XYZ file of C-alpha atoms in Angstrom:
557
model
C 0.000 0.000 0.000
C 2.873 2.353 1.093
C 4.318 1.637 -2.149
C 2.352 3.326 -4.525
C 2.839 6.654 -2.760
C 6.417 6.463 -2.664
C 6.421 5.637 -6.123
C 4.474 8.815 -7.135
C 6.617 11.179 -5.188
C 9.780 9.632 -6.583
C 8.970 10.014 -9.893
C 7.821 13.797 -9.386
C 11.203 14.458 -8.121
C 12.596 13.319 -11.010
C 10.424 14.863 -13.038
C 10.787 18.018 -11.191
C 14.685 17.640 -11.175
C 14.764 16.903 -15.514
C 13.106 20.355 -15.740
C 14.990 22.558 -13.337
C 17.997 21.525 -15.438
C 16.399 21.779 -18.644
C 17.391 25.624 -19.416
C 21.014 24.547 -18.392
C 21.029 21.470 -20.790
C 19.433 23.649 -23.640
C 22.484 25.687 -22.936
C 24.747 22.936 -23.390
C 23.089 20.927 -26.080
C 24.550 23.671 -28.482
C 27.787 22.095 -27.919
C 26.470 18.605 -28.090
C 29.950 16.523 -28.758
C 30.186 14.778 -32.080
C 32.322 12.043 -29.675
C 32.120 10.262 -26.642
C 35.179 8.373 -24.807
C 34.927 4.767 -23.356
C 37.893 3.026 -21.601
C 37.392 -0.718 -21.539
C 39.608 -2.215 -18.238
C 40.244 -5.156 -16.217
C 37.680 -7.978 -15.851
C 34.220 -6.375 -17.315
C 30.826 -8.254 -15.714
C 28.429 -8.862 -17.719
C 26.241 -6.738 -14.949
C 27.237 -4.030 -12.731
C 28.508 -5.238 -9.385
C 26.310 -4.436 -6.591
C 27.745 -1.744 -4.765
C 28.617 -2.086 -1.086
C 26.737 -0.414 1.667
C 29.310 -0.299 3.908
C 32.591 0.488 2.683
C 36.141 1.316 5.313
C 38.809 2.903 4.108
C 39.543 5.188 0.998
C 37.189 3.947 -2.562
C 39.615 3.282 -5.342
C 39.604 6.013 -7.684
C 37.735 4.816 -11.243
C 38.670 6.674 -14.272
C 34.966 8.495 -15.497
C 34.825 7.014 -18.449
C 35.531 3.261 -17.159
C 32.939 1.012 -18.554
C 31.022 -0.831 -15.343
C 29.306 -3.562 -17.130
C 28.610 -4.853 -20.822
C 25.048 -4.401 -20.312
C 25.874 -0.766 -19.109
C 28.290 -0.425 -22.209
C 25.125 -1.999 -24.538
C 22.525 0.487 -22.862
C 24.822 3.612 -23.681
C 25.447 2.511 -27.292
C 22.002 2.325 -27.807
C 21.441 6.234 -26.684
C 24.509 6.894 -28.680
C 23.191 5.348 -32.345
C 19.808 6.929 -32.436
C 22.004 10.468 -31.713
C 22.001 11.859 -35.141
C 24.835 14.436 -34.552
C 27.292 11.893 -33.339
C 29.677 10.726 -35.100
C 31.200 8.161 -33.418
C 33.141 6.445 -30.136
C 36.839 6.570 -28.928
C 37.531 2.988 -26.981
C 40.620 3.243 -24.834
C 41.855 0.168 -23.872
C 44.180 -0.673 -20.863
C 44.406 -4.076 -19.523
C 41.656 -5.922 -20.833
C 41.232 -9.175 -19.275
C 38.196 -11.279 -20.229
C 37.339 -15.214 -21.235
C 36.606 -15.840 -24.731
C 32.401 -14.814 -24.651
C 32.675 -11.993 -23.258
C 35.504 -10.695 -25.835
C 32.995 -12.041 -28.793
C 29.778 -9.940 -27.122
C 31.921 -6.731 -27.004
C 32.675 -7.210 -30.690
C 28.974 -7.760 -31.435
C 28.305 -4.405 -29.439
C 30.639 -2.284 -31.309
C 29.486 -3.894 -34.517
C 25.746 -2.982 -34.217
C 27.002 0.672 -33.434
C 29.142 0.264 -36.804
C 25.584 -0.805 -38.464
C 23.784 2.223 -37.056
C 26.281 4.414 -39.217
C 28.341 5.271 -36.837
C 32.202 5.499 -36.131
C 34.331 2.971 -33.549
C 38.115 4.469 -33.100
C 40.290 2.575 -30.754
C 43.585 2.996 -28.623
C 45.611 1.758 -26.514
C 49.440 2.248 -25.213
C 49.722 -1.833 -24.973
C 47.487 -4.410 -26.394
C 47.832 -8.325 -25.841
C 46.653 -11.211 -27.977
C 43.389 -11.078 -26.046
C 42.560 -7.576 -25.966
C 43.803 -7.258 -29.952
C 40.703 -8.779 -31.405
C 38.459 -6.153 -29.689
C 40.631 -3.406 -30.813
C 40.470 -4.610 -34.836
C 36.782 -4.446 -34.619
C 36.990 -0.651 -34.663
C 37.078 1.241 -37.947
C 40.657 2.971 -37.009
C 43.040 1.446 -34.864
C 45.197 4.039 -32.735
C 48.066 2.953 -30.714
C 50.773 5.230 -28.481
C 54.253 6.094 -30.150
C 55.612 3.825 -27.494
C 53.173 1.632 -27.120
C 53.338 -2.268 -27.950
C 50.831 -4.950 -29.582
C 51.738 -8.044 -27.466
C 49.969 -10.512 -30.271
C 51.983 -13.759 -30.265
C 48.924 -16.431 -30.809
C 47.748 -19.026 -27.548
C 49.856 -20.922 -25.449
C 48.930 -23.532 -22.557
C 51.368 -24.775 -19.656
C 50.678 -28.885 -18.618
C 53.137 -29.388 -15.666
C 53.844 -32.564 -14.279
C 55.615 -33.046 -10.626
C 55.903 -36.888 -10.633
C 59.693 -36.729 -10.469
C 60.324 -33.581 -8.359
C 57.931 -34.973 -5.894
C 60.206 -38.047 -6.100
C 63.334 -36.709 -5.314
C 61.963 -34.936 -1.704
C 60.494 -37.958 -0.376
C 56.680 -37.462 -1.550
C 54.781 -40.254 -3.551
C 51.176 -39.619 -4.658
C 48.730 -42.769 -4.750
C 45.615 -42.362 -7.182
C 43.604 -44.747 -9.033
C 41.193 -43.051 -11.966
C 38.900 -44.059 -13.994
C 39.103 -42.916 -17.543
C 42.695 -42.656 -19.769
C 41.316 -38.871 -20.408
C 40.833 -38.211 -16.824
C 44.512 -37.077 -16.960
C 44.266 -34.756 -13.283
C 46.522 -37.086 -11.055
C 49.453 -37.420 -13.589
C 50.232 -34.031 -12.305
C 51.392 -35.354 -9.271
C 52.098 -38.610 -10.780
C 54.337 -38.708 -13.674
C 57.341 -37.169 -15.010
C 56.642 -36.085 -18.631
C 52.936 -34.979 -19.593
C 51.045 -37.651 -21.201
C 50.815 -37.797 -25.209
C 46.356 -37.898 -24.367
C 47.217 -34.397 -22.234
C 48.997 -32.629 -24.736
C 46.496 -33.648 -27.293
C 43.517 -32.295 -25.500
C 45.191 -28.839 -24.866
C 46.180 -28.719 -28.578
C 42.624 -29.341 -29.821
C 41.674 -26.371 -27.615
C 44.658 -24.314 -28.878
C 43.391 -25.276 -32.640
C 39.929 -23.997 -31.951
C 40.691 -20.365 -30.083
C 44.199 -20.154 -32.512
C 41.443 -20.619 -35.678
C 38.669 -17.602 -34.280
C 41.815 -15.223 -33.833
C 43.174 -15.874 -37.528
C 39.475 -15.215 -38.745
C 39.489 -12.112 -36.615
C 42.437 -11.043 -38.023
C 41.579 -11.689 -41.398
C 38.053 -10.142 -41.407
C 39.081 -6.927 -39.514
C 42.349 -6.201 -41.190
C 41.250 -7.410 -44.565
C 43.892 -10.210 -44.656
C 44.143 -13.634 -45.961
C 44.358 -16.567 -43.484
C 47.875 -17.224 -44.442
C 48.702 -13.240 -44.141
C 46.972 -13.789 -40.511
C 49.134 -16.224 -39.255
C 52.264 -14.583 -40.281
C 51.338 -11.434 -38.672
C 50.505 -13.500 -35.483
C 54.196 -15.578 -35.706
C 55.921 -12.361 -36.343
C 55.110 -11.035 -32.802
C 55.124 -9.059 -30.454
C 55.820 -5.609 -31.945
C 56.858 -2.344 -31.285
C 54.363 0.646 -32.372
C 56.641 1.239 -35.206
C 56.497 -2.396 -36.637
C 52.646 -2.615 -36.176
C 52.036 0.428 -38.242
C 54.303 -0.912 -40.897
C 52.725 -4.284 -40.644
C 49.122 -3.273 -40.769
C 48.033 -4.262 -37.296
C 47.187 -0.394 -36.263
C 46.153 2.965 -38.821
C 48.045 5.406 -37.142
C 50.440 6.611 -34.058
C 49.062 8.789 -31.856
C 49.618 10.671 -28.358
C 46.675 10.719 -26.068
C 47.069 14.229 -25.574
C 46.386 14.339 -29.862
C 43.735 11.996 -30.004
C 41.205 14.686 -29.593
C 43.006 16.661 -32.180
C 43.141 13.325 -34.491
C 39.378 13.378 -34.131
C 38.857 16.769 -35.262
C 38.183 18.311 -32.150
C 39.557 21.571 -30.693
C 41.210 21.393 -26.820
C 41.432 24.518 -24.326
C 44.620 25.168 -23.315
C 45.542 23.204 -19.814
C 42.123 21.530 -20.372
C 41.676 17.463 -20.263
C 41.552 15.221 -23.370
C 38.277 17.058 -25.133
C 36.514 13.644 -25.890
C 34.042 13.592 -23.231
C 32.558 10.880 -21.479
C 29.373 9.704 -21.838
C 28.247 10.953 -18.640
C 29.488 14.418 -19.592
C 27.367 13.413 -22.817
C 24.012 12.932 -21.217
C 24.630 16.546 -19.252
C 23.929 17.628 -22.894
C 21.035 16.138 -23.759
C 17.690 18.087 -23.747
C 15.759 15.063 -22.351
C 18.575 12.768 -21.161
C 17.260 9.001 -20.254
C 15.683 9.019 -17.133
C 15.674 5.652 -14.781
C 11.345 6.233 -13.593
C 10.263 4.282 -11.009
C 8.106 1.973 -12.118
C 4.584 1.348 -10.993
C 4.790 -2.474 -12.125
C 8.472 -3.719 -11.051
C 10.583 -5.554 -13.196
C 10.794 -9.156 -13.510
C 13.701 -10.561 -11.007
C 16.252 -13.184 -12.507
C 18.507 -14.708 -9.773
C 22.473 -15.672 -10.988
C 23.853 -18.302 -8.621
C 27.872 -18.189 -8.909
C 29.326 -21.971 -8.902
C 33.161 -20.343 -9.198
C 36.288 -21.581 -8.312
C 37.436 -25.387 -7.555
C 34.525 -27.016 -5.542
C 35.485 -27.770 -2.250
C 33.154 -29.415 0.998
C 31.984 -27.025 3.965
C 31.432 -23.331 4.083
C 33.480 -20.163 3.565
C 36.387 -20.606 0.802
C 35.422 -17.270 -1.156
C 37.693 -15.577 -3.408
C 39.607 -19.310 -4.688
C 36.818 -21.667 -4.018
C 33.332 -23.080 -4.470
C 32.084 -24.241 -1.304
C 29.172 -26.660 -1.297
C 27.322 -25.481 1.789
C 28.685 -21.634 0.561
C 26.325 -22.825 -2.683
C 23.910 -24.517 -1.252
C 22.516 -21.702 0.788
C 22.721 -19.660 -2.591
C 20.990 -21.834 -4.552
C 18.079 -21.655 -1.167
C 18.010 -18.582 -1.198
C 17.198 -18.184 -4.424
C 14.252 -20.280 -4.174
C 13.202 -18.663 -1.401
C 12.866 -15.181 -3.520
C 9.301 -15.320 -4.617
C 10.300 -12.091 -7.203
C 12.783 -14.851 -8.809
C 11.045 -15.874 -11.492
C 14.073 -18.255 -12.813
C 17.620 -19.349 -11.779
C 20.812 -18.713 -14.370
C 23.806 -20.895 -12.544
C 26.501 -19.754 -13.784
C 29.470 -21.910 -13.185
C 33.074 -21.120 -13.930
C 34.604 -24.133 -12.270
C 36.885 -26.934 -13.200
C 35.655 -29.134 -10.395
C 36.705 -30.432 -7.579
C 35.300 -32.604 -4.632
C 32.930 -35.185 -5.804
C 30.719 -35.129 -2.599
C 30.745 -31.464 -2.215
C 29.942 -31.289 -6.108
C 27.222 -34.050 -5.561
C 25.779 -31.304 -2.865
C 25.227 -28.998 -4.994
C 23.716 -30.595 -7.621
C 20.876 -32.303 -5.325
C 20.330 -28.378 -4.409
C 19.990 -27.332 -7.949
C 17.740 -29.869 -8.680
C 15.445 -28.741 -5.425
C 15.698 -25.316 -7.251
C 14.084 -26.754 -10.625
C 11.512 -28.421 -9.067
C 10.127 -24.784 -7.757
C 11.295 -22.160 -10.866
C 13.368 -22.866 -14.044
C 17.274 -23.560 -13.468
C 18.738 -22.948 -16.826
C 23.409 -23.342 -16.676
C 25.358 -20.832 -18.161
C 29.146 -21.241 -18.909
C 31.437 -19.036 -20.559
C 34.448 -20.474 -19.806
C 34.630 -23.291 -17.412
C 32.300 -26.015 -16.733
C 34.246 -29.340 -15.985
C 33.726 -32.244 -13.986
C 32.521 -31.817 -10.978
C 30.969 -28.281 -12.419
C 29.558 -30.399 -15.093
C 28.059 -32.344 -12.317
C 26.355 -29.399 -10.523
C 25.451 -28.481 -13.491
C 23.009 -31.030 -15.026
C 20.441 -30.754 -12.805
C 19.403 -27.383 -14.674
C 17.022 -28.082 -16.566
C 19.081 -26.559 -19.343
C 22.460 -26.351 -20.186
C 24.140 -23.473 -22.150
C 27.769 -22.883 -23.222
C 30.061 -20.106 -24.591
C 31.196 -21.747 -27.867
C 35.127 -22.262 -26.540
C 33.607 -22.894 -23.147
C 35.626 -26.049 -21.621
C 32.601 -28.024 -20.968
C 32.580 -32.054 -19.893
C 35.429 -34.273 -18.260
C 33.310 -36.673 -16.923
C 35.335 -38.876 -14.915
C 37.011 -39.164 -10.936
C 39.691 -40.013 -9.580
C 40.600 -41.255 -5.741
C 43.963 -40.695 -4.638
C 46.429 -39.723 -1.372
C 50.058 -38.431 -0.678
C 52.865 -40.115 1.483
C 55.421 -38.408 3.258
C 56.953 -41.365 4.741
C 60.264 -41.099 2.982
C 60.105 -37.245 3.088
C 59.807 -37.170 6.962
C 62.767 -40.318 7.075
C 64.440 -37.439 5.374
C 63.698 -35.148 7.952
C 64.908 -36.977 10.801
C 61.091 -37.619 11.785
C 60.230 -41.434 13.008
C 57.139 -42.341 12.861
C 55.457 -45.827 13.173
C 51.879 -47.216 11.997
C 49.945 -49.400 14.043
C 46.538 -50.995 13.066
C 43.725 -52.929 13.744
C 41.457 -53.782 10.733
C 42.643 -54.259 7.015
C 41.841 -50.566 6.159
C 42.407 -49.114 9.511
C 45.579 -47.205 7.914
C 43.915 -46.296 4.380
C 44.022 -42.745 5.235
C 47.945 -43.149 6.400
C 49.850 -40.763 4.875
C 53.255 -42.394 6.128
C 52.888 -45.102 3.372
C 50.907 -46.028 0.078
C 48.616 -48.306 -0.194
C 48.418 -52.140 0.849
C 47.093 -54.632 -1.430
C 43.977 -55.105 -0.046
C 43.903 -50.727 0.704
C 44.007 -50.862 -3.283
C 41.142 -53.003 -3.939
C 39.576 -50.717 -2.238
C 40.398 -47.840 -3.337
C 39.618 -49.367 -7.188
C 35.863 -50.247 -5.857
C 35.840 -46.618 -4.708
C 36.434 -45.183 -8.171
C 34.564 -47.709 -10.005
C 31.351 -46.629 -7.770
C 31.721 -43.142 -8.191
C 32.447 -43.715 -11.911
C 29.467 -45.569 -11.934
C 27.170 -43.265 -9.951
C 28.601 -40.291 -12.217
C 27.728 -41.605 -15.435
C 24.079 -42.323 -14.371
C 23.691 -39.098 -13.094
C 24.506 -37.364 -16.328
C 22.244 -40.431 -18.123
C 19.331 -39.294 -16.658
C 19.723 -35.530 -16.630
C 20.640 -35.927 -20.377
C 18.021 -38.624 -21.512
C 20.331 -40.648 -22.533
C 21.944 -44.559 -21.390
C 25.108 -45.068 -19.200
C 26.791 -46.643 -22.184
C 26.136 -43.548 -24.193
C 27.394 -41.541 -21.877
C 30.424 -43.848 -20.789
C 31.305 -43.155 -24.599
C 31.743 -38.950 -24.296
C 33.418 -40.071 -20.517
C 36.722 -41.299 -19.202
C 37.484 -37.746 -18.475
C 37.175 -36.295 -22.315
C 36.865 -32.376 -22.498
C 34.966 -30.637 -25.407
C 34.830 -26.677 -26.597
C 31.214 -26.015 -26.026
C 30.765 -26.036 -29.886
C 31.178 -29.879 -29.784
C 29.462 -30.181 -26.395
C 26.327 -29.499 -27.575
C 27.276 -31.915 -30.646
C 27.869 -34.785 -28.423
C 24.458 -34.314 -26.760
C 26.205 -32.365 -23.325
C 25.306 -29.238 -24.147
C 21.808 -27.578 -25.104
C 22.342 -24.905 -26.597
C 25.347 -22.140 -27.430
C 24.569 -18.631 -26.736
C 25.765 -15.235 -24.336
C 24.610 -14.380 -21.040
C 22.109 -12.038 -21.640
C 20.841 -14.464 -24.128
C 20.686 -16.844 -21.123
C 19.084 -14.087 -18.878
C 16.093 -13.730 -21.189
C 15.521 -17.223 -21.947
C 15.256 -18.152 -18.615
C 12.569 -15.450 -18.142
C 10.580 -17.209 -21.163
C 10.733 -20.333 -19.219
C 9.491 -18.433 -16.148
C 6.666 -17.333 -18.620
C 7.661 -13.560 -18.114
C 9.128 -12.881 -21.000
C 11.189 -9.385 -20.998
C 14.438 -7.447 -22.099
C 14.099 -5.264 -19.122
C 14.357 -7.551 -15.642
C 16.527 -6.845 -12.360
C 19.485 -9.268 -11.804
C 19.897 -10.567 -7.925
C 23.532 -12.246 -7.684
C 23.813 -14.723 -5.162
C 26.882 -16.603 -4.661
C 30.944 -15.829 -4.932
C 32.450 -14.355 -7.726
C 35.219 -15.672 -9.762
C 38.850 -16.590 -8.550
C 42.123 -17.958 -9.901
C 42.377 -21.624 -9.262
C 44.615 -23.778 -7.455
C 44.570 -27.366 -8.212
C 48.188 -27.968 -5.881
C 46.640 -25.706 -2.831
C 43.603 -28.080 -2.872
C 45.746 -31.081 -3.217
C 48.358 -30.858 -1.167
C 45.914 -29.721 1.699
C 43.716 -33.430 1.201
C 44.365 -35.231 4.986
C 43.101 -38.451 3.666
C 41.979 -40.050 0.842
C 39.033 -38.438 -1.537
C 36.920 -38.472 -4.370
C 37.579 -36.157 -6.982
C 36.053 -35.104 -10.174
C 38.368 -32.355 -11.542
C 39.614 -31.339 -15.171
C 43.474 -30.380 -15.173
C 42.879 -29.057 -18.486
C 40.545 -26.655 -17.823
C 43.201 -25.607 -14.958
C 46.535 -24.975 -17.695
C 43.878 -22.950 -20.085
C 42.345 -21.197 -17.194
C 46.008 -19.998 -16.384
C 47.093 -19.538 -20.086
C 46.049 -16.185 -19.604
């Protein structure tokens, strides 16, 4: 009831604020800039953050023209194409760091502007191999005198520790199931395996292939004239301009002047934000408060190696940490639908078993629909099936279906050390979890019936989520990995799309089908990964359902 009120007076302030400024804006709109200045940093969500209620100590300071979001970035594009008198956008660039997706939905952005008629200039003082293929989208390419384009291709790390672990006095004890399921030759063996190498290679192929056609489009090159630019890297400004990569050299104190624009003297680079835009606009876009509120999505986060128990934010997914998400979430009567977004290579099998029952409890009361756009392996492929849909980025590493059960002994290590210790038991198994010596005959037997099960349980899990038999599933198993391109062509994957695509199917699912709804994040965000921090800090024995591979690509970067 108190609502409606409040509504009513909020929106007459606003309306009451838009035209006590109009005079000043009518004022400005005479000098109505022809540009506007983005600078594309760090990370990017797909969604602003929320911002923090309570914040101690000094606030960072953001650069004004810092985009916040892609959404935010895709809203103010919009504005900016239907502006007649603008000509175009300057995109600064400084230490771009985002997967795969999120790269490909920026280009789509700035190529819808392009379509509108309008102009996309880009610059940068350094620009890697990641960060390149959002720069070439742009109509002119801009880099500093000094600066540097860092494009040397992909490259993926698979380390092995077998044989240092050897020579300290540490021996690792796993049995796996699956020759793919190539996590515990990490701590295992002494060269990487030929089926390792050949997985990372195939993902190498794959993201090496959409740069040379980026490349080639942008910079109007043949595929062969694409690759030779990329194995003639890294280059100084100087080469770049003579090799075609960039248009021109250019100070950013003389970009504005490169753009046609006229600077005051002492006065800050004249290509204004769009903020300083919108001050310049007769009727700038105005957020009303709505009398009907907008549909509510919630995004659960499933990031970071999936561990048991609570806490673990900022390098892991706990299960109970999840679990209480995922309730929450279907708790929220205004969530209509679920996106779980996962970004995980795995990790515990139970824990990752824990959050799957909760997802499913979460589809039985609103649609669960996965999203991945970069990582969904193992035991995140686990959590994720019970969605009731799965999507993936198309160079998502999606799959990995396999475990593997495994401890480490220190025996000889702490022999080394001067440290005697002795192992008394009383049962057959008593000293499985002994981490002064492997494994006894019978403690293997075990340990084989352990990964069989889990094996076992793992592939009928998956079976039924994906309609399909064990068998059929046993034959995408054994720990394989897929893009998310051949995912979904092996049946693991529904569909391949972008978040926001995600967003708004879910709402159709939900039956409240709209481009305008209010995201509720719920969850962790993302972290680097640490496969040897998770390891190394197992007490006894466990089941695990992890994907190395996603780990060296993850880190590639």
């Amino acid at each position: 009831m108190l609502r409606l009120p409040f509504l009513l007076v909020a929106n007459l302030l606003l309306g009451l604020r838009l035209l006590l400024g109009l005079p000043f804006r009518l004022m400005a709109a005479r000098k109505r800039p022809g540009w506007v200045r983005f600078r594309l940093a760090g990370e990017l969500p797909y969604r602003p953050r929320p911002a923090q209620r309570f914040r101690f100590g000094a606030a960072a300071a953001v650069e004004p023209a810092t985009v916040t979001s892609l959404e935010a970035l895709a809203r103010a594009l919009k504005v900016l194409a239907a502006d007649p008198k603008l000509e175009g956008i300057l995109l600064e660039l400084e230490g771009l760091s985002i997967p795969d997706a999120k790269r490909e939905a920026l280009r789509a952005l700035l190529s819808d502007f392009q379509a509108a008629g309008k102009r996309v200039v880009a610059w940068a003082v350094m620009v890697d191999t990641d960060g390149y293929p959002v720069m070439g989208t742009a109509d002119e390419v801009l880099l500093a005198p000094m600066g540097r384009v860092e494009l040397v291709g992909y490259a993926a790390e698979a380390t092995v520790l077998g044989e240092a672990f050897g020579r300290v006095g540490i021996h690792a004890h796993f049995a796996r199931r699956g020759d793919y399921k190539t996590a515990p030759e990490l701590f295992t063996d002494g060269k990487v395996s030929d089926i390792q190498r050949q997985t990372l290679e195939t993902f190498l192929d794959e993201r090496y292939a959409v740069l040379v056609d980026a490349i080639s489009r942008d910079r109007a090159k043949t595929p062969e004239e694409a690759r030779a630019l990329i194995d003639a890297g890294p280059y100084s400004a100087k080469r770049a301009l003579e090799a075609g990569l960039v248009d021109g050299l250019v100070h950013e104190a003389d970009l504005g002047a490169h753009l046609g624009l006229e600077a005051k003297k002492d006065e800050e680079p004249p290509v204004p934000t769009y903020d300083a835009y919108l001050a310049t606009l007769a009727f700038p876009p105005v957020k009303w408060r709505r009398l009907r509120r907008k549909p509510r999505l919630a995004v659960v986060d499933v990031a970071g190696i999936i561990i048991p128990g609570s806490g673990g934010a900022g390098r892991f997914a706990a299960a109970d940490t999840v679990v209480k998400a995922l309730r929450k979430a279907g708790r929220d009567k205004r969530a209509k639908a679920v996106v779980l977004a996962v970004a995980s290579p795995g990790g515990s099998a139970l824990a990752s078993e824990q959050i799957l029952e909760a997802v499913k409890r979460v589809a039985k009361q609103k649609p669960v629909i996965a999203y991945v756009d970069s990582i969904c392996a193992s035991g995140g492929y686990m959590a994720a099936i019970g969605a009731k849909e799965i999507w993936s980025a198309p160079h998502a590493v999606v799959g990995s279906i396999g475990v593997f059960v495994g401890k480490f002994e220190y025996g000889e290590l702490l022999e080394k050390l001067g440290i005697a210790r002795t192992t008394l038991a009383r049962g057959e198994n008593a000293a499985f979890f002994s981490s002064s010596r492997g494994f006894t005959q019978h403690e293997r037997a075990a340990l084989e019936r352990e990964v069989e099960e889990s094996y076992q349980s793992f592939l009928e899990l998956v079976a039924q989520a994906r309609g399909r038999t064990k068998e059929e599933i046993h034959q995408r198993a054994e720990g394989r990995v897929y893009s998310g391109l051949r995912a979904k062509d092996a049946g693991l994957v529904d569909r391949i799309g972008g978040f926001e695509e995600v967003c708004r199917h879910a709402l159709e699912e939900a039956r409240v089908p709209s481009d305008d709804f209010e995201l509720v994040r719920y969850g962790g965000a993302r972290a680097r990964l640490s496969l040897l921090k998770l390891l190394m800090g197992a007490a006894h024995p466990a089941t695990y359902a992890f994907c190395p591979t996603a780990w060296s690509l993850q880190r590639r970067r």
